[in-house]
């Protein structure tokens, strides 16, 4: 179908079927072509042409008709509802240099789930504990071979455990060894733990190297593994998500939200693997646009962001779209969780303020799971609320969040409590 669209809604993968402008005013010799690169897209966006035509049988369509009438409001997102949780004193205010040093250090580390470590086993990687902004190397007892040994005290200690990024492969080997040692009838808990930790490592690696098609493919495999586990267990997500976290790590959040979305969709009766895969992958990648933010904005307490920085943060939606448009073999429905995860039923979300039925089903699901995981995670300037309080907030705001979907999400959490 030939469609006239605003130039701002153009994206890679569309087939241009003419410009709504004189031939001489366009930067292209041909007016019928598929947009295959960022370079072509930039030329179109910077051409000064208001509208063009696309052929939706030869290429991608617009993401939703809202993109055509009216055009999305990138720079003036509407105010979102006030969230529960207690703003806390900003520890960063006291020492900007310490904050920058902390950001530098945290970027070299990977948070691991303490539940994956088994008491008395040996590890050949260094461990660090993070309490607030303090990152402390741990000194563990050694066995005869000189390897560090996991102790009961370590497993009971407060704070997040971290490893150095250069030890990721050693950590993977450790997880594989633990899973094997759990016997030929590998328990669901250790199997899911392995799936989850691998997914977190992969998404972290993709964020560091978002141009790697190999890593994108590995992330797709991770989504398949998450899906298979949920389908095989008829909806159980025990150990597929991280509960024990004391700070916001975008990779941990991404995997949690993806698991919640797939399980909720499954509980709602969506059994098509293609549909589950699209929502799983879209929700795994929903915050990929965050990688374009300066780290100091990403880690800054939201209440301290300037208007400019807030706009920059909200721009992670379109940045994310630009990134995933570069990937091959991404199902078109993958876009919906990414573009709609900050929308809500009232139309007071961003970036487009989509309302009610204008939201895709996966958008309605992720608006719930994304809010839940955000509320239950502490971050600089925000003290997490309990799962119960987060669910009460979602239930009390039924004008924003779909009550039937929320019911299914609660049942998923209920039968998988860890
Ligand atoms: Fe987001």
Coordinates of C-alpha atoms and ligand atoms in Angstrom, one line a residue:
X1 CA 0.0 0.0 0.0
X2 CA 1.3 3.5 -0.9
X3 CA 1.2 5.8 2.2
X4 CA 2.0 9.4 2.7
X5 CA 3.9 9.9 5.9
X6 CA 5.7 12.8 7.7
X7 CA 9.5 12.6 7.0
X8 CA 10.1 12.4 10.8
X9 CA 8.4 9.0 10.9
X10 CA 10.8 7.5 8.3
X11 CA 13.0 4.6 9.5
X12 CA 15.5 2.1 8.1
X13 CA 13.7 -0.7 6.3
X14 CA 11.0 1.4 4.7
X15 CA 10.7 1.5 0.9
X16 CA 10.5 5.1 -0.3
X17 CA 8.0 5.5 -3.1
X18 CA 8.5 9.2 -3.9
X19 CA 8.9 12.5 -2.2
X20 CA 6.2 15.0 -1.7
X21 CA 8.4 17.6 -3.2
X22 CA 10.0 18.7 -6.4
X23 CA 12.6 16.3 -7.7
X24 CA 15.2 19.0 -7.7
X25 CA 14.8 19.7 -4.0
X26 CA 15.6 16.2 -2.9
X27 CA 19.1 14.9 -2.1
X28 CA 18.5 11.7 -4.1
X29 CA 18.8 10.8 -7.8
X30 CA 16.3 7.9 -7.4
X31 CA 13.0 8.4 -5.7
X32 CA 12.1 4.7 -5.3
X33 CA 14.4 2.8 -3.0
X34 CA 14.7 0.9 0.3
X35 CA 16.3 2.8 3.1
X36 CA 19.2 0.6 4.1
X37 CA 21.5 2.8 6.1
X38 CA 21.6 5.4 8.8
X39 CA 23.4 7.6 6.2
X40 CA 20.4 7.5 3.8
X41 CA 18.0 8.1 6.7
X42 CA 20.0 11.1 7.9
X43 CA 19.9 12.6 4.4
X44 CA 16.1 12.2 4.3
X45 CA 15.6 13.7 7.8
X46 CA 17.9 16.6 7.0
X47 CA 16.4 17.3 3.6
X48 CA 13.8 19.8 4.8
X49 CA 11.1 17.8 3.0
X50 CA 7.9 17.5 5.1
X51 CA 6.3 14.4 3.7
X52 CA 7.2 11.4 1.5
X53 CA 5.5 8.3 0.3
X54 CA 6.3 4.7 1.3
X55 CA 5.2 1.4 -0.2
X56 CA 4.3 -0.9 2.8
X57 CA 4.3 -4.0 0.6
X58 CA 8.0 -3.5 -0.2
X59 CA 9.3 -2.3 3.1
X60 CA 8.4 -1.5 6.7
X61 CA 5.3 0.4 7.7
X62 CA 5.1 3.2 10.3
X63 CA 5.1 1.9 13.8
X64 CA 1.5 3.2 14.4
X65 CA -0.9 5.6 12.8
X66 CA -0.2 8.0 15.6
X67 CA 3.0 8.7 13.8
X68 CA 1.1 10.1 10.9
X69 CA -1.6 12.1 12.6
X70 CA -0.3 13.7 14.7
X71 CA 3.4 13.5 14.4
X72 CA 5.2 12.4 17.7
X73 CA 6.1 15.0 20.2
X74 CA 9.8 14.2 20.8
X75 CA 10.7 17.3 22.7
X76 CA 7.6 18.0 24.8
X77 CA 6.7 14.8 26.6
X78 CA 3.7 15.0 28.9
X79 CA 4.1 14.7 32.7
X80 CA 3.9 11.2 34.1
X81 CA 2.1 10.2 37.2
X82 CA 3.8 10.7 40.5
X83 CA 5.4 7.4 41.6
X84 CA 5.6 6.0 45.1
X85 CA 8.9 5.5 46.9
X86 CA 11.0 7.8 49.0
X87 CA 13.4 10.2 47.5
X88 CA 16.6 10.0 49.5
X89 CA 19.3 12.4 50.1
X90 CA 21.6 12.5 47.2
X91 CA 24.9 11.0 48.2
X92 CA 26.5 12.3 45.1
X93 CA 25.9 15.9 45.9
X94 CA 28.7 15.9 48.5
X95 CA 31.4 15.0 46.1
X96 CA 31.1 15.2 42.4
X97 CA 34.6 13.8 41.9
X98 CA 33.8 10.7 44.0
X99 CA 30.6 10.3 41.8
X100 CA 32.6 10.4 38.6
X101 CA 35.2 8.0 40.0
X102 CA 32.3 5.7 41.1
X103 CA 30.8 5.8 37.5
X104 CA 34.1 4.9 36.1
X105 CA 34.6 2.0 38.5
X106 CA 31.1 0.6 38.1
X107 CA 31.4 0.6 34.3
X108 CA 34.3 -1.9 34.7
X109 CA 32.3 -4.3 36.9
X110 CA 29.3 -6.6 36.4
X111 CA 26.7 -7.2 39.1
X112 CA 26.2 -10.9 39.8
X113 CA 23.3 -12.6 41.6
X114 CA 24.5 -13.8 45.0
X115 CA 22.1 -16.7 44.8
X116 CA 24.2 -18.2 42.0
X117 CA 27.2 -18.7 44.3
X118 CA 27.3 -21.9 46.3
X119 CA 28.8 -22.1 49.8
X120 CA 32.2 -23.8 50.0
X121 CA 32.8 -23.8 46.2
X122 CA 36.0 -22.3 44.8
X123 CA 36.1 -19.4 42.5
X124 CA 38.9 -18.2 40.3
X125 CA 37.7 -14.6 39.9
X126 CA 37.8 -11.6 42.2
X127 CA 34.7 -10.5 44.0
X128 CA 33.7 -7.0 45.1
X129 CA 30.9 -5.8 47.3
X130 CA 29.1 -2.5 46.6
X131 CA 27.3 -0.7 49.4
X132 CA 26.0 2.7 48.2
X133 CA 28.9 4.2 46.2
X134 CA 31.6 2.2 48.0
X135 CA 33.1 -0.6 46.0
X136 CA 35.2 -2.9 48.2
X137 CA 37.4 -5.8 47.0
X138 CA 36.7 -8.9 49.0
X139 CA 39.3 -11.0 50.7
X140 CA 38.1 -14.6 50.9
X141 CA 39.7 -17.6 52.5
X142 CA 41.8 -19.7 50.1
X143 CA 41.8 -23.5 49.5
X144 CA 45.0 -25.6 49.0
X145 CA 45.1 -24.7 45.3
X146 CA 45.0 -21.0 46.2
X147 CA 41.5 -20.3 44.9
X148 CA 39.0 -18.2 46.9
X149 CA 36.3 -20.1 48.7
X150 CA 32.7 -18.9 49.0
X151 CA 31.7 -18.5 52.6
X152 CA 28.4 -18.5 54.4
X153 CA 29.2 -15.0 55.7
X154 CA 29.7 -13.7 52.2
X155 CA 26.4 -15.1 51.1
X156 CA 24.7 -13.4 54.0
X157 CA 26.4 -10.1 53.7
X158 CA 24.5 -6.9 52.6
X159 CA 25.1 -5.1 49.3
X160 CA 25.5 -6.1 45.7
X161 CA 28.2 -8.5 44.6
X162 CA 30.3 -7.6 41.5
X163 CA 33.0 -9.1 39.4
X164 CA 35.4 -7.5 37.0
X165 CA 34.3 -7.5 33.4
X166 CA 37.5 -9.2 32.4
X167 CA 36.4 -12.2 34.6
X168 CA 33.1 -12.8 32.9
X169 CA 34.2 -15.9 31.1
X170 CA 35.5 -17.4 34.4
X171 CA 32.1 -16.6 36.0
X172 CA 30.3 -18.3 33.1
X173 CA 32.5 -21.4 33.5
X174 CA 31.7 -21.4 37.2
X175 CA 28.0 -21.3 36.5
X176 CA 28.2 -24.1 34.1
X177 CA 30.2 -26.2 36.6
X178 CA 27.6 -25.5 39.3
X179 CA 24.7 -26.4 37.0
X180 CA 26.5 -29.7 36.0
X181 CA 27.2 -30.5 39.7
X182 CA 23.5 -30.2 40.5
X183 CA 23.2 -33.7 38.9
X184 CA 21.8 -35.3 35.8
X185 CA 18.4 -34.2 36.8
X186 CA 19.5 -30.6 36.8
X187 CA 17.1 -28.7 39.0
X188 CA 14.9 -26.0 37.5
X189 CA 16.4 -23.5 39.9
X190 CA 20.0 -24.0 38.7
X191 CA 18.9 -24.2 35.0
X192 CA 16.9 -21.0 35.2
X193 CA 19.7 -19.3 37.2
X194 CA 22.1 -20.1 34.3
X195 CA 19.7 -18.9 31.7
X196 CA 19.1 -15.6 33.6
X197 CA 22.8 -14.9 34.4
X198 CA 23.8 -15.6 30.7
X199 CA 21.0 -13.3 29.5
X200 CA 22.3 -10.5 31.9
X201 CA 25.9 -11.0 30.7
X202 CA 24.8 -11.0 27.0
X203 CA 22.7 -7.9 27.3
X204 CA 25.5 -6.1 29.1
X205 CA 27.9 -7.1 26.3
X206 CA 25.4 -5.9 23.7
X207 CA 25.1 -2.6 25.4
X208 CA 28.9 -2.3 25.3
X209 CA 29.1 -3.3 21.7
X210 CA 25.7 -2.6 20.2
X211 CA 26.9 -2.8 16.6
X212 CA 27.7 -6.5 17.0
X213 CA 25.3 -8.7 15.1
X214 CA 26.8 -11.7 16.8
X215 CA 25.8 -10.4 20.2
X216 CA 22.3 -9.6 18.9
X217 CA 21.9 -13.2 17.7
X218 CA 23.1 -14.4 21.1
X219 CA 20.5 -12.2 22.8
X220 CA 17.8 -13.8 20.5
X221 CA 19.0 -17.2 21.7
X222 CA 18.7 -16.0 25.3
X223 CA 15.1 -14.9 24.7
X224 CA 14.4 -18.4 23.2
X225 CA 15.8 -20.0 26.4
X226 CA 13.7 -17.8 28.6
X227 CA 10.6 -18.6 26.5
X228 CA 11.3 -22.3 26.5
X229 CA 11.6 -22.4 30.3
X230 CA 8.4 -20.5 30.8
X231 CA 6.5 -22.7 28.3
X232 CA 7.9 -25.9 29.7
X233 CA 7.0 -25.0 33.2
X234 CA 3.6 -23.6 32.2
X235 CA 4.4 -20.1 33.3
X236 CA 6.9 -20.5 36.2
X237 CA 9.6 -17.8 36.4
X238 CA 11.4 -19.0 39.6
X239 CA 15.0 -17.9 39.4
X240 CA 14.6 -16.4 36.0
X241 CA 14.7 -12.9 37.4
X242 CA 16.9 -11.1 39.9
X243 CA 15.4 -10.2 43.3
X244 CA 18.5 -9.4 45.3
X245 CA 19.7 -6.1 43.8
X246 CA 20.4 -2.9 45.7
X247 CA 21.0 -0.6 42.7
X248 CA 19.7 0.0 39.2
X249 CA 21.7 -1.9 36.6
X250 CA 20.1 -1.5 33.2
X251 CA 21.1 -5.0 32.1
X252 CA 19.5 -6.6 35.2
X253 CA 16.3 -4.5 34.8
X254 CA 16.1 -5.5 31.1
X255 CA 16.2 -9.2 31.8
X256 CA 13.7 -8.9 34.6
X257 CA 11.3 -7.0 32.5
X258 CA 11.7 -9.4 29.6
X259 CA 10.9 -12.4 31.8
X260 CA 7.9 -10.7 33.4
X261 CA 6.5 -9.7 30.0
X262 CA 6.9 -13.2 28.4
X263 CA 5.3 -14.9 31.5
X264 CA 2.4 -12.4 31.7
X265 CA 1.7 -12.7 28.0
X266 CA 1.8 -16.5 28.4
X267 CA -0.5 -16.3 31.4
X268 CA -2.9 -14.2 29.3
X269 CA -3.2 -17.1 26.8
X270 CA -0.7 -16.0 24.2
X271 CA 0.8 -19.3 23.1
X272 CA 2.2 -18.3 19.7
X273 CA 6.0 -18.6 19.9
X274 CA 6.4 -15.8 17.4
X275 CA 4.3 -13.4 19.5
X276 CA 6.1 -14.4 22.7
X277 CA 9.4 -14.0 21.1
X278 CA 8.6 -10.5 19.8
X279 CA 7.5 -9.3 23.3
X280 CA 10.5 -11.1 24.9
X281 CA 13.1 -9.6 22.6
X282 CA 11.4 -6.1 22.5
X283 CA 11.3 -6.0 26.3
X284 CA 14.9 -7.3 26.6
X285 CA 16.0 -4.4 24.3
X286 CA 13.5 -1.8 25.6
X287 CA 16.1 0.4 27.2
X288 CA 18.9 -0.1 24.7
X289 CA 18.7 3.6 23.9
X290 CA 20.1 4.3 27.4
X291 CA 23.6 3.5 26.1
X292 CA 23.6 6.8 24.2
X293 CA 23.3 8.8 27.4
X294 CA 26.3 10.2 29.1
X295 CA 26.9 7.9 32.2
X296 CA 26.6 10.9 34.5
X297 CA 23.0 11.4 33.3
X298 CA 22.2 7.7 33.5
X299 CA 23.3 7.5 37.1
X300 CA 22.1 10.9 38.2
X301 CA 19.1 11.0 40.6
X302 CA 16.0 11.9 38.5
X303 CA 15.0 14.8 40.7
X304 CA 18.4 16.4 40.0
X305 CA 18.2 16.2 36.2
X306 CA 17.9 19.5 34.4
X307 CA 15.2 20.0 31.8
X308 CA 17.7 19.4 29.1
X309 CA 18.9 16.2 30.7
X310 CA 15.3 15.0 31.3
X311 CA 14.6 15.4 27.5
X312 CA 17.9 13.6 26.8
X313 CA 16.8 10.7 29.1
X314 CA 13.3 10.6 27.5
X315 CA 15.0 10.5 24.1
X316 CA 16.2 6.9 24.9
X317 CA 13.1 5.6 23.2
X318 CA 13.9 7.0 19.8
X319 CA 17.6 6.3 20.2
X320 CA 16.7 2.7 21.0
X321 CA 14.6 2.5 17.8
X322 CA 17.4 3.8 15.7
X323 CA 19.7 1.1 17.1
X324 CA 17.4 -1.8 16.7
X325 CA 16.5 -0.7 13.2
X326 CA 20.1 -1.5 12.3
X327 CA 19.7 -5.2 13.3
X328 CA 18.7 -8.0 10.9
X329 CA 15.9 -10.4 11.5
X330 CA 14.1 -8.3 14.2
X331 CA 10.3 -9.0 14.0
X332 CA 8.4 -5.7 13.4
X333 CA 6.3 -6.3 16.6
X334 CA 9.5 -6.1 18.6
X335 CA 9.2 -2.3 18.3
X336 CA 6.1 -2.0 20.4
X337 CA 7.5 -2.9 23.8
X338 CA 10.5 -0.6 23.1
X339 CA 8.4 2.4 21.9
X340 CA 5.6 2.1 24.4
X341 CA 7.2 1.1 27.7
X342 CA 6.7 4.6 29.1
X343 CA 3.2 5.1 27.8
X344 CA 0.0 4.5 29.8
X345 CA -3.8 4.1 29.2
X346 CA -4.5 7.7 30.0
X347 CA -2.1 9.0 27.4
X348 CA 0.0 10.9 29.9
X349 CA 3.1 8.8 29.1
X350 CA 5.8 9.5 26.6
X351 CA 7.1 9.7 23.9
X352 CA 3.8 9.9 22.0
X353 CA 1.1 10.1 24.7
X354 CA -0.7 7.1 23.2
X355 CA -4.0 6.3 24.8
X356 CA -6.1 3.2 25.6
X357 CA -6.7 1.1 22.5
X358 CA -4.0 3.0 20.6
X359 CA -1.5 1.0 22.7
X360 CA -0.3 -2.3 21.5
X361 CA -1.0 -5.2 23.8
X362 CA 2.7 -5.7 24.5
X363 CA 2.9 -1.9 25.3
X364 CA 0.2 -2.4 27.9
X365 CA 2.0 -5.3 29.4
X366 CA 5.4 -3.7 29.5
X367 CA 4.1 -0.4 31.0
X368 CA 3.1 -2.6 34.0
X369 CA 6.2 -4.7 34.3
X370 CA 8.6 -1.9 33.6
X371 CA 7.0 0.3 36.4
X372 CA 7.0 -2.7 38.8
X373 CA 10.7 -3.5 38.3
X374 CA 11.6 0.2 38.5
X375 CA 9.7 0.8 41.7
X376 CA 11.2 -2.3 43.4
X377 CA 14.8 -1.2 42.6
X378 CA 16.8 1.3 44.5
X379 CA 18.9 3.7 42.6
X380 CA 20.8 6.9 43.5
X381 CA 18.2 9.3 45.0
X382 CA 15.4 6.7 45.2
X383 CA 14.6 4.1 47.9
X384 CA 12.9 1.0 46.4
X385 CA 9.5 0.0 47.7
X386 CA 8.4 -3.5 48.5
X387 CA 6.8 -5.8 45.8
X388 CA 3.5 -5.4 47.7
X389 CA 3.7 -1.6 47.7
X390 CA 4.6 -1.6 44.0
X391 CA 1.7 -3.8 43.1
X392 CA -0.6 -1.7 45.3
X393 CA 0.5 1.4 43.3
X394 CA -0.2 -0.3 40.0
X395 CA -3.6 -1.5 41.2
X396 CA -4.5 2.0 42.6
X397 CA -3.7 3.5 39.2
X398 CA -6.1 1.5 37.1
X399 CA -6.7 4.5 34.9
X400 CA -3.0 4.1 33.8
X401 CA -2.5 0.3 33.9
X402 CA -4.8 -2.4 32.5
X403 CA -6.4 -4.1 35.5
X404 CA -6.8 -7.5 33.7
X405 CA -3.2 -7.6 32.6
X406 CA -2.1 -6.6 36.1
X407 CA -4.1 -9.5 37.6
X408 CA -2.2 -11.9 35.3
X409 CA 1.1 -10.4 36.3
X410 CA 0.3 -10.7 40.0
X411 CA -0.6 -14.4 39.5
X412 CA 2.8 -14.9 37.7
X413 CA 4.6 -13.4 40.6
X414 CA 2.5 -15.3 43.1
X415 CA 3.3 -18.7 41.8
X416 CA 7.0 -17.9 41.3
X417 CA 7.9 -16.2 44.5
X418 CA 11.5 -17.0 45.3
Ligands
LIG1 FE1 12.9 3.2 29.6

